[in-house]
């Protein structure tokens, strides 16, 4: 299937897939959630859910791609053994999830790129946490979204080995080097220990149903599940490659990067003396954006003029690489469908879909309500349902999944993984969907059907919130 | 051109139009919403036999990012006037956080006799305050300037002094109590609502 493209090497595939998985979820969201929700206690829950849900789900998606050698929609038809199978709707779900995420993801990648350039030219050193207010929306946000989208289109249009693989084998090792470099630098600074205590001191009293819901969401988010990306990338694997080996490597590399990011961010905040600062705490509590674009710039400035600029600029470059490599994998999903199903030239498909996602990204660039809306639709509608049913499908209906999982292994574990796909994984995902999506969890930990997400620290996955967001976005408030 | 080329060209035109509209789009960040909040209440007791002035102080709380504000000070009479009808002199002075004293305002409060229902007629003093925090034509590009340094840490001080009706004062047999309260109306700039997203749920 040379016409479809193929990875040049196993290393190239793993870098591309890790690049897809590693993004904002690892670098910013995971560290903040870990520190906020019980430290090592959250890590245990996360790793448990990674094994019970994340690993079967990613192996299921990858198996479908590799067995069928097809893009998402065709993959479900082929795996079901019926060219008119209704399961193909799950492929459509994946494509829509990827497209909806791209409606805002390149905007955020643009923020990171802007911060990188601003750090080279004094942009935020006078007002480290204030720049974000002007970066988040406005004409310049449109410009940076355009730049990121153009780069993404170019890389995807160059093909699997000639574009995506070449870009990610540079970006991912660079990102890893940046993170490890900052971790090591922080390790030798006095006062960094408080950061490690913040993320590793277990606090089991923090664990709640809300935590489990958040942890499962983090697993999906982090592994790029339910967006067709892993399925699509796996469809370009060589036949001799092992889905189980590579999928497990990707899942644990992804979690490893997330853990390293936590060991980077919190020690940095600790040794710069900001961890105990109420303003910094408020920025951390406000979410991933407050952490990345307000709290950390303050910390970089506290490091001093030269070191602060160096660390700040490489951090934002790394954040941009992480976001760009994920955006590439998301654009590849609809492009692969157009190439496979419509016979479209790759560059035309990349240009077309890139322009579509950019156009909707303009909305996210001028009004944050749109960004929020696209995010909630992608997650609450497409991703959760898509992951649950895809895992269920891979376990019950797809042909040859257990055999594919055993390929290249000495022991037969495929049947056990398939059993998890059939039972534990979809049940846990659906429970999360029902209790995290349909119901909100209020700060007391009680389920509340009409609880408005985000109110007083409640869960954010709530369909009432989605309805509210529709209202806000279309009124352009 | 093939059909797909026309589609790509069409989407390109849409993207161009969206970009143009997006660049031209400017949220009305200069708009404002009024927030009114009560500040504080005090009373002054003026003893029976003395026609004299008394004073008390109200302090406005610290606030954030207001573009303009007005403050109303309302003074009421709570005594027990009998007769005849008279007038109390009420004087209000406002001092801003920098110590500048705004021009004092004086009004006469009518205090009714029993035949007219007794009690006093409230007097209201209005002060236009310039908190000096945010330019009125703020746009999103000015957001850099709108950080915590624009808050005012010290409150405004409001001094009220009252002179009882002097002729004949014995008609306020148990002395007079005047209560006064201030309410501030603040015009808050919209930019505070611009960055609404703090996190994302999905992605990679």
XYZ file of C-alpha atoms in Angstrom:
681
model
C 0.000 0.000 0.000
C 2.765 2.382 -0.866
C 0.170 4.676 -2.388
C -1.325 5.253 1.049
C 2.069 5.896 2.516
C 3.879 4.032 5.239
C 6.199 4.818 8.119
C 9.865 4.511 7.263
C 10.777 3.051 10.617
C 9.318 1.855 13.888
C 11.059 4.784 15.600
C 9.391 7.196 13.179
C 5.966 5.711 13.839
C 6.405 5.805 17.595
C 7.632 9.404 17.498
C 4.637 10.409 15.361
C 2.176 8.547 17.585
C 3.762 9.872 20.776
C 3.673 13.302 19.146
C -0.026 12.831 18.575
C -0.605 11.735 22.148
C 1.684 14.234 23.823
C 0.151 17.656 23.769
C -1.365 20.222 26.064
C -2.933 17.426 28.093
C 0.478 16.143 29.120
C 2.444 19.321 29.464
C -0.022 21.381 31.404
C -3.300 19.684 32.249
C -1.931 16.496 33.816
C 0.558 18.228 36.161
C -2.096 20.619 37.380
C -4.652 17.867 37.934
C -2.101 15.718 39.713
C -1.160 18.485 42.122
C -4.745 19.547 42.598
C -6.358 16.165 43.068
C -4.306 14.250 45.569
C -0.763 14.074 44.172
C 0.439 10.487 44.020
C -3.091 9.319 44.894
C -4.319 10.799 41.601
C -1.352 9.219 39.823
C -2.359 5.767 41.108
C -5.920 6.258 39.920
C -4.676 7.564 36.580
C -2.315 4.633 36.040
C -5.027 2.172 37.065
C -7.433 3.672 34.553
C -4.693 3.771 31.940
C -4.314 0.002 32.302
C -8.033 -0.759 32.549
C -9.382 1.686 29.978
C -6.666 3.599 28.147
C -4.515 0.670 27.089
C -7.368 -1.522 25.798
C -8.849 1.493 24.031
C -5.635 2.530 22.286
C -4.823 -1.074 21.369
C -8.353 -1.461 20.005
C -8.095 1.654 17.852
C -4.637 0.749 16.608
C -5.666 -2.842 15.825
C -8.545 -1.613 13.680
C -6.191 0.618 11.738
C -3.475 -1.947 11.248
C -5.770 -4.870 10.395
C -7.707 -2.914 7.792
C -4.928 -0.681 6.530
C -7.610 1.954 6.147
C -8.686 5.378 7.285
C -11.361 5.569 10.024
C -14.618 5.200 8.045
C -13.412 2.339 5.845
C -11.660 0.698 8.773
C -14.934 0.050 10.582
C -16.574 -1.307 7.441
C -13.691 -3.640 6.717
C -13.298 -4.768 10.314
C -17.022 -5.550 10.473
C -16.697 -7.540 7.252
C -19.543 -5.589 5.682
C -18.949 -2.711 3.236
C -22.311 -1.226 4.263
C -21.832 -1.705 7.992
C -23.512 0.853 10.223
C -20.436 0.723 12.431
C -18.874 3.123 9.932
C -20.657 5.879 11.857
C -17.972 5.471 14.521
C -15.373 6.407 11.924
C -17.414 9.504 11.124
C -17.516 10.274 14.861
C -13.727 10.079 15.001
C -13.338 12.375 12.009
C -15.778 14.897 13.458
C -14.033 14.773 16.843
C -10.668 15.469 15.193
C -12.111 18.301 13.114
C -13.908 19.910 16.065
C -10.763 19.730 18.175
C -8.822 21.381 15.346
C -11.314 24.244 15.388
C -9.557 25.435 18.528
C -6.362 23.424 18.879
C -4.348 25.362 16.319
C -5.444 28.548 18.061
C -3.889 27.322 21.300
C -0.788 26.170 19.448
C -0.669 29.712 18.068
C -0.700 31.101 21.603
C 2.334 28.956 22.440
C 4.139 30.067 19.275
C 3.349 33.707 20.030
C 4.683 33.320 23.566
C 7.846 31.750 22.164
C 8.471 34.703 19.855
C 7.484 37.221 22.513
C 9.968 35.643 24.908
C 12.693 36.293 22.348
C 11.775 39.949 22.088
C 10.878 40.970 25.635
C 7.190 40.557 24.923
C 6.091 39.361 28.316
C 8.937 40.078 30.669
C 7.494 43.384 31.802
C 4.080 41.923 32.454
C 4.534 38.166 32.605
C 0.974 37.196 33.318
C -0.712 40.039 31.460
C 0.229 39.148 27.890
C -2.226 36.287 27.751
C -5.183 38.657 27.926
C -4.205 40.230 24.642
C -2.924 36.999 23.068
C -6.052 34.929 23.709
C -8.292 36.674 21.177
C -8.042 39.319 18.507
C -6.612 39.879 15.032
C -3.149 38.683 16.002
C -4.645 35.458 17.322
C -6.110 34.920 13.862
C -2.689 35.515 12.350
C -0.939 32.972 14.587
C -3.722 30.469 14.005
C -3.118 30.958 10.290
C 0.621 30.370 10.699
C 0.122 27.161 12.695
C -2.526 25.879 10.291
C -0.302 26.612 7.301
C 2.599 24.710 8.853
C 0.276 21.817 9.706
C -1.115 21.715 6.169
C 2.388 21.755 4.706
C 3.639 18.889 6.869
C 0.553 16.719 6.299
C 0.610 17.407 2.558
C 4.171 16.088 2.393
C 2.903 12.631 3.301
C 3.435 10.070 6.018
C 7.157 9.420 5.841
C 8.120 12.569 3.923
C 6.185 14.989 6.104
C 4.734 13.723 9.372
C 7.551 11.316 10.226
C 10.303 13.754 9.280
C 8.766 16.519 11.368
C 8.013 14.442 14.434
C 11.407 12.697 14.609
C 12.822 16.198 15.061
C 10.145 17.706 17.265
C 9.618 14.882 19.742
C 13.267 14.319 20.735
C 13.612 18.111 20.962
C 10.572 18.290 23.242
C 11.876 15.463 25.399
C 15.266 17.193 25.660
C 13.627 20.476 26.645
C 11.533 18.872 29.382
C 14.389 16.787 30.776
C 16.699 19.796 30.597
C 14.345 21.952 32.662
C 13.716 19.075 35.096
C 17.463 18.685 35.664
C 17.983 22.437 35.960
C 15.204 22.679 38.542
C 16.621 19.717 40.429
C 19.687 21.738 41.390
C 17.841 24.824 42.575
C 17.322 25.415 46.284
C 13.720 25.209 47.368
C 12.563 22.951 44.544
C 11.583 20.193 47.018
C 8.234 21.819 47.759
C 7.301 21.252 44.127
C 7.973 17.543 44.377
C 5.963 17.365 47.593
C 3.114 19.169 45.862
C 2.860 16.519 43.157
C 3.963 13.373 44.968
C 2.597 13.662 48.508
C -0.423 11.376 48.345
C -3.671 12.755 49.678
C -6.280 10.040 49.407
C -8.903 12.294 50.983
C -8.940 14.219 47.705
C -10.110 11.180 45.771
C -13.756 11.216 44.731
C -16.026 10.195 41.901
C -15.127 13.490 40.348
C -11.456 12.490 40.369
C -12.167 9.227 38.574
C -14.209 11.106 35.995
C -11.393 13.611 35.547
C -8.768 10.883 35.371
C -10.627 8.978 32.647
C -11.098 12.214 30.754
C -7.388 12.873 31.104
C -6.579 9.399 29.744
C -8.741 9.991 26.649
C -7.444 13.505 26.246
C -3.851 12.544 26.617
C -3.861 9.465 24.390
C -5.742 11.210 21.557
C -8.446 8.556 21.824
C -11.771 8.785 20.069
C -10.445 11.150 17.435
C -9.355 8.605 14.864
C -5.722 9.657 15.130
C -4.308 6.443 16.561
C -6.371 4.346 14.164
C -5.174 6.393 11.218
C -1.512 6.346 12.220
C -1.663 2.588 12.858
C -3.037 2.064 9.363
C 0.361 3.159 8.036
C 2.289 0.618 10.149
C 4.334 -2.092 8.563
C 2.795 -5.540 8.830
C 5.709 -6.843 10.892
C 5.197 -4.242 13.604
C 3.453 -5.262 16.804
C 0.400 -3.268 17.808
C 0.685 -4.449 21.408
C 4.350 -3.530 21.782
C 4.044 -0.202 20.034
C 0.714 0.734 21.593
C 2.004 -0.029 25.089
C 5.167 1.939 24.379
C 3.114 4.904 23.182
C 0.751 4.802 26.169
C 3.535 4.668 28.730
C 5.730 7.175 26.887
C 2.766 9.517 26.890
C 2.247 9.068 30.635
C 5.981 9.352 31.220
C 6.088 12.715 29.476
C 3.102 13.864 31.545
C 4.871 12.852 34.743
C 8.080 14.575 33.620
C 6.067 17.702 32.872
C 4.758 17.655 36.440
C 8.344 17.268 37.659
C 9.229 20.279 35.525
C 6.404 22.700 36.323
C 5.985 22.395 40.077
C 9.656 22.407 41.096
C 10.100 25.492 38.882
C 7.213 27.218 40.654
C 8.643 26.091 43.987
C 12.217 27.289 43.615
C 11.088 30.624 42.216
C 9.030 31.064 45.380
C 5.724 31.275 43.549
C 4.157 28.016 44.657
C 2.994 29.482 47.950
C 1.931 32.755 46.366
C -1.875 33.201 46.445
C -1.910 34.829 43.007
C -0.019 31.890 41.511
C -2.350 29.451 43.248
C -5.314 31.288 41.758
C -3.677 31.059 38.312
C -3.091 27.334 38.768
C -6.635 26.832 40.009
C -8.008 28.646 36.984
C -6.898 25.815 34.696
C -4.326 24.792 32.124
C -4.225 28.192 30.474
C -3.646 29.993 33.748
C -0.836 27.565 34.499
C 0.913 27.768 31.140
C 0.349 31.370 30.182
C 0.195 33.199 33.504
C 1.852 31.287 36.340
C 4.828 29.896 34.419
C 5.792 33.183 32.713
C 5.936 34.727 36.190
C 8.232 31.919 37.281
C 10.505 32.393 34.272
C 10.842 36.095 35.012
C 11.712 35.229 38.610
C 14.648 33.178 37.338
C 16.394 36.321 36.172
C 16.880 38.095 32.893
C 19.071 35.631 31.017
C 18.095 32.265 32.495
C 14.445 33.257 32.537
C 14.461 34.104 28.852
C 16.247 30.897 27.917
C 14.031 28.635 29.994
C 10.899 30.552 29.028
C 11.582 30.466 25.316
C 12.500 26.772 25.207
C 9.455 25.892 27.309
C 7.103 27.642 24.903
C 8.936 26.146 21.933
C 8.401 22.724 23.498
C 4.752 23.497 24.145
C 4.397 24.525 20.509
C 6.053 21.302 19.295
C 3.715 19.267 21.490
C 0.645 21.088 20.193
C 1.802 21.074 16.549
C 2.546 17.339 16.502
C -0.944 16.710 17.894
C -2.535 19.076 15.373
C -0.747 17.228 12.564
C -2.220 13.915 13.666
C -5.692 15.435 13.937
C -5.553 16.916 10.429
C -4.304 13.608 9.071
C -7.588 11.957 10.143
C -9.961 13.732 7.701
C -7.202 13.926 5.082
C -6.773 10.153 5.138
C -10.523 9.715 4.664
C -10.592 12.061 1.670
C -7.548 10.376 0.147
C -8.866 6.844 0.718
C -12.552 7.343 0.034
C -12.500 10.105 -2.565
C -9.162 9.435 -4.214
C -8.221 13.044 -3.606
C -4.617 14.160 -3.922
C -3.077 14.419 -0.463
C -2.077 18.057 -0.806
C -5.545 19.033 -1.954
C -7.152 17.157 0.931
C -4.785 18.763 3.430
C -5.384 22.212 1.971
C -9.161 21.763 1.919
C -9.487 20.443 5.472
C -6.892 22.869 6.765
C -8.845 25.785 5.351
C -12.083 24.454 6.828
C -10.604 24.071 10.312
C -8.837 27.423 10.023
C -12.095 29.147 9.084
C -13.842 27.849 12.192
C -10.682 28.619 14.115
C -11.255 32.279 13.282
C -14.318 32.085 15.528
C -12.221 30.622 18.331
C -9.683 33.371 17.716
C -12.090 36.231 18.211
C -14.294 34.918 20.976
C -13.362 32.410 23.640
C -16.936 31.162 23.910
C -16.569 29.512 20.525
C -13.383 27.790 21.602
C -15.186 26.482 24.648
C -18.158 25.353 22.588
C -16.076 23.413 20.046
C -14.157 21.798 22.881
C -17.296 20.695 24.689
C -18.913 19.331 21.518
C -15.784 17.368 20.634
C -15.496 15.846 24.077
C -19.046 15.443 25.321
C -20.557 14.361 22.032
C -17.960 12.705 19.860
C -15.002 11.558 21.936
C -16.690 9.836 24.873
C -19.297 8.046 22.786
C -16.712 7.271 20.111
C -14.172 5.763 22.491
C -16.747 3.634 24.301
C -18.333 2.231 21.154
C -15.040 1.814 19.294
C -13.611 -0.201 22.168
C -16.817 -2.197 22.356
C -16.723 -2.763 18.595
C -13.061 -3.802 18.642
C -13.858 -6.300 21.391
C -17.110 -7.772 20.095
C -17.532 -7.247 16.366
C -14.194 -6.577 14.702
C -12.485 -9.564 13.196
C -8.931 -10.593 13.984
C -8.208 -8.178 16.834
C -6.924 -10.821 19.292
C -4.723 -12.325 16.580
C -3.365 -8.912 15.679
C -2.584 -8.181 19.314
C -0.672 -11.473 19.606
C 1.366 -10.831 16.459
C 5.039 -10.424 17.248
C 4.623 -11.555 20.849
C 5.830 -14.748 22.482
C 2.855 -14.997 24.816
C -0.802 -14.852 23.911
C -2.354 -11.885 25.645
C -4.701 -10.768 22.895
C -7.681 -12.643 24.269
C -7.315 -10.962 27.654
C -7.064 -7.509 26.137
C -10.107 -8.245 23.975
C -11.972 -9.355 27.105
C -11.170 -5.992 28.678
C -12.374 -4.246 25.503
C -15.626 -6.159 25.766
C -16.317 -5.585 29.425
C -14.389 -3.323 31.754
C -13.331 -0.580 29.349
C -16.694 0.286 27.739
C -18.540 -0.030 31.046
C -16.142 2.357 32.781
C -16.257 4.762 29.859
C -20.054 4.744 29.761
C -20.294 5.194 33.515
C -18.040 8.204 33.175
C -20.123 9.466 30.289
C -23.364 9.112 32.207
C -22.175 10.505 35.487
C -19.660 12.974 34.142
C -21.479 14.040 31.012
C -25.178 13.921 31.737
C -24.890 14.742 35.380
C -22.609 17.230 36.973
C -20.789 16.501 40.175
C -21.167 19.326 42.604
C -18.424 20.313 45.045
C -19.895 18.007 47.675
C -19.276 15.073 45.372
C -23.003 14.476 44.775
C -24.476 13.936 41.346
C -26.723 16.703 40.265
C -28.449 16.479 36.902
C -28.827 20.204 36.547
C -25.600 21.143 38.177
C -23.903 23.712 36.015
C -20.420 22.689 35.090
C -17.700 24.898 36.342
C -19.829 26.309 39.136
C -17.889 26.389 42.352
C -15.431 23.791 41.225
C -17.928 21.303 39.837
C -17.071 18.950 37.015
C -16.816 20.519 33.632
C -18.260 17.655 31.625
C -21.926 18.433 31.707
C -24.441 18.688 28.936
C -26.245 21.553 30.552
C -22.996 23.405 30.198
C -22.978 22.536 26.522
C -26.436 24.011 26.075
C -25.361 27.120 27.952
C -22.329 27.418 25.731
C -24.455 27.266 22.600
C -26.352 30.224 23.939
C -23.255 32.166 24.853
C -21.467 31.504 21.582
C -24.336 32.395 19.306
C -25.121 35.548 21.233
C -21.465 36.475 20.926
C -21.331 37.518 24.544
C -10.548 22.778 -13.208
C -11.934 19.697 -11.553
C -14.887 19.867 -9.205
C -12.639 19.496 -6.172
C -10.584 22.468 -7.306
C -13.705 24.610 -7.369
C -14.589 23.381 -3.883
C -11.119 24.237 -2.605
C -11.318 27.668 -4.220
C -14.744 28.228 -2.679
C -13.563 27.236 0.786
C -10.556 29.481 0.268
C -12.826 32.423 -0.451
C -14.881 31.634 2.657
C -11.676 31.460 4.713
C -10.578 34.799 3.318
C -13.925 36.415 4.095
C -13.883 34.896 7.602
C -10.396 36.257 8.148
C -11.406 39.720 7.001
C -14.496 39.746 9.182
C -12.501 38.350 12.075
C -9.858 41.044 11.778
C -12.487 43.754 11.491
C -14.520 42.280 14.307
C -13.947 44.153 17.452
C -15.924 43.362 20.474
C -17.444 46.387 22.064
C -15.019 46.498 24.890
C -15.765 50.124 25.536
C -19.243 49.295 26.701
C -19.971 49.172 30.320
C -22.205 47.748 32.919
C -23.252 49.571 36.006
C -22.816 47.995 39.340
C -24.378 49.600 42.355
C -23.422 48.542 45.798
C -24.120 49.911 49.235
C -21.121 51.164 51.062
C -21.908 51.675 54.689
C -24.285 53.294 57.113
C -23.663 55.527 60.095
C -25.781 57.545 62.465
C -25.129 60.805 64.202
C -26.917 61.616 67.418
C -27.394 65.274 68.054
C -28.319 66.035 71.706
C -31.414 68.036 72.458
C -30.306 71.334 73.709
C -27.374 71.961 71.525
C -27.411 73.250 68.023
C -24.170 71.911 66.767
C -22.523 69.953 63.990
C -21.452 66.367 64.279
C -19.491 64.286 61.850
C -18.848 60.689 60.962
C -16.952 58.873 58.274
C -17.825 56.267 55.655
C -15.206 54.480 53.689
C -15.699 53.075 50.219
C -14.098 49.672 49.718
C -11.243 49.038 47.355
C -12.309 48.069 43.897
C -10.989 47.014 40.568
C -10.892 48.250 37.051
C -13.724 50.691 37.081
C -13.832 53.227 34.323
C -16.032 55.714 36.095
C -18.107 55.848 39.164
C -20.673 57.911 40.937
C -21.405 57.919 44.602
C -24.654 58.882 46.239
C -24.789 59.807 49.875
C -28.257 59.768 51.364
C -28.938 61.406 54.710
C -32.131 60.675 56.644
C -33.679 62.075 59.796
C -34.846 59.622 62.401
C -35.706 61.961 65.234
C -39.050 62.874 66.681
C -39.840 66.385 65.650
C -42.971 67.980 67.065
C -43.243 71.550 65.958
C -42.620 73.880 64.399
C -41.138 72.853 61.085
C -37.460 73.592 60.561
C -34.400 72.834 58.547
C -31.218 70.975 59.378
C -28.072 71.809 57.537
C -26.260 68.790 56.080
C -22.792 69.012 54.661
C -20.942 66.184 52.926
C -17.298 66.068 52.087
C -15.590 63.333 50.062
C -11.868 62.751 50.131
C -10.271 60.543 47.493
C -7.582 57.945 48.260
C -4.847 60.427 47.387
C -6.139 62.829 50.016
C -7.722 65.257 47.612
C -10.924 66.746 48.966
C -13.727 67.024 46.453
C -15.800 70.213 46.615
C -18.076 69.975 49.635
C -21.814 69.911 49.097
C -24.356 71.395 51.466
C -28.120 70.951 51.525
C -30.911 71.820 53.897
C -33.003 68.956 55.141
C -36.623 69.781 55.818
C -37.832 68.442 59.124
C -41.588 68.302 59.195
C -43.708 69.176 62.158
C -46.251 66.745 63.532
C -49.032 68.178 61.428
C -47.060 67.260 58.353
C -46.283 63.767 59.585
C -43.081 64.490 61.401
C -39.795 63.084 60.223
C -37.331 64.525 57.808
C -37.131 64.559 54.044
C -34.118 62.619 52.832
C -31.432 64.585 51.104
C -29.235 62.971 48.488
C -25.793 64.123 47.507
C -24.276 62.915 44.266
C -20.603 62.924 43.576
C -18.971 62.070 40.288
C -15.898 60.163 41.148
C -12.974 59.618 38.893
C -11.352 56.507 40.093
C -8.692 57.071 37.507
C -8.194 53.414 36.871
C -8.986 52.583 33.296
C -9.279 54.808 30.274
C -12.831 55.043 29.055
C -11.914 53.954 25.542
C -10.276 50.755 26.628
C -9.890 48.086 23.980
C -8.495 44.631 24.179
C -5.117 45.937 23.102
C -4.959 47.951 26.278
C -5.415 44.908 28.418
C -1.746 44.879 29.280
C -2.351 48.055 31.188
C -5.319 46.709 33.019
C -3.668 44.631 35.630
C -3.833 44.736 39.375
C -1.972 48.012 39.509
C -5.171 49.678 38.369
C -7.047 48.763 41.467
C -7.412 51.369 44.155
C -6.203 50.042 47.415
C -7.574 52.785 49.624
C -11.151 53.750 49.979
C -12.824 57.100 49.538
C -13.641 58.854 52.758
C -17.041 60.429 53.192
C -17.561 62.943 55.998
C -21.035 64.090 56.933
C -21.832 66.865 59.327
C -25.273 67.974 60.422
C -26.580 71.020 62.222
C -29.938 70.609 63.917
C -32.764 73.026 63.244
C -31.983 75.996 65.413
C -35.322 77.656 65.893
C -36.665 76.553 68.297
C -34.596 73.521 68.982
C -36.624 72.381 71.937
C -39.086 70.928 69.449
C -36.741 68.001 69.060
C -37.257 66.915 72.612
C -35.137 63.805 72.669
C -32.476 65.047 70.382
C -32.193 64.068 66.755
C -30.688 61.114 65.051
C -29.590 61.408 61.489
C -28.608 58.327 59.587
C -26.716 58.447 56.391
C -25.650 55.891 53.894
C -23.652 55.926 50.722
C -24.077 53.853 47.613
C -21.584 53.773 44.796
C -22.441 53.074 41.195
C -19.449 51.848 39.298
C -19.113 51.465 35.598
C -17.085 48.375 34.950
C -15.320 47.908 31.664
C -16.142 44.851 29.582
C -12.650 43.605 29.097
C -12.893 41.598 32.277
C -15.200 39.244 30.431
C -13.028 38.811 27.378
C -10.954 35.804 28.345
C -13.643 33.333 29.205
C -11.864 30.054 28.624
C -9.574 28.721 31.274
C -9.113 25.168 30.187
C -9.976 22.626 27.560
C -11.442 19.188 28.031
C -10.349 17.553 24.810
C -7.472 17.510 22.456
C -4.335 15.474 22.660
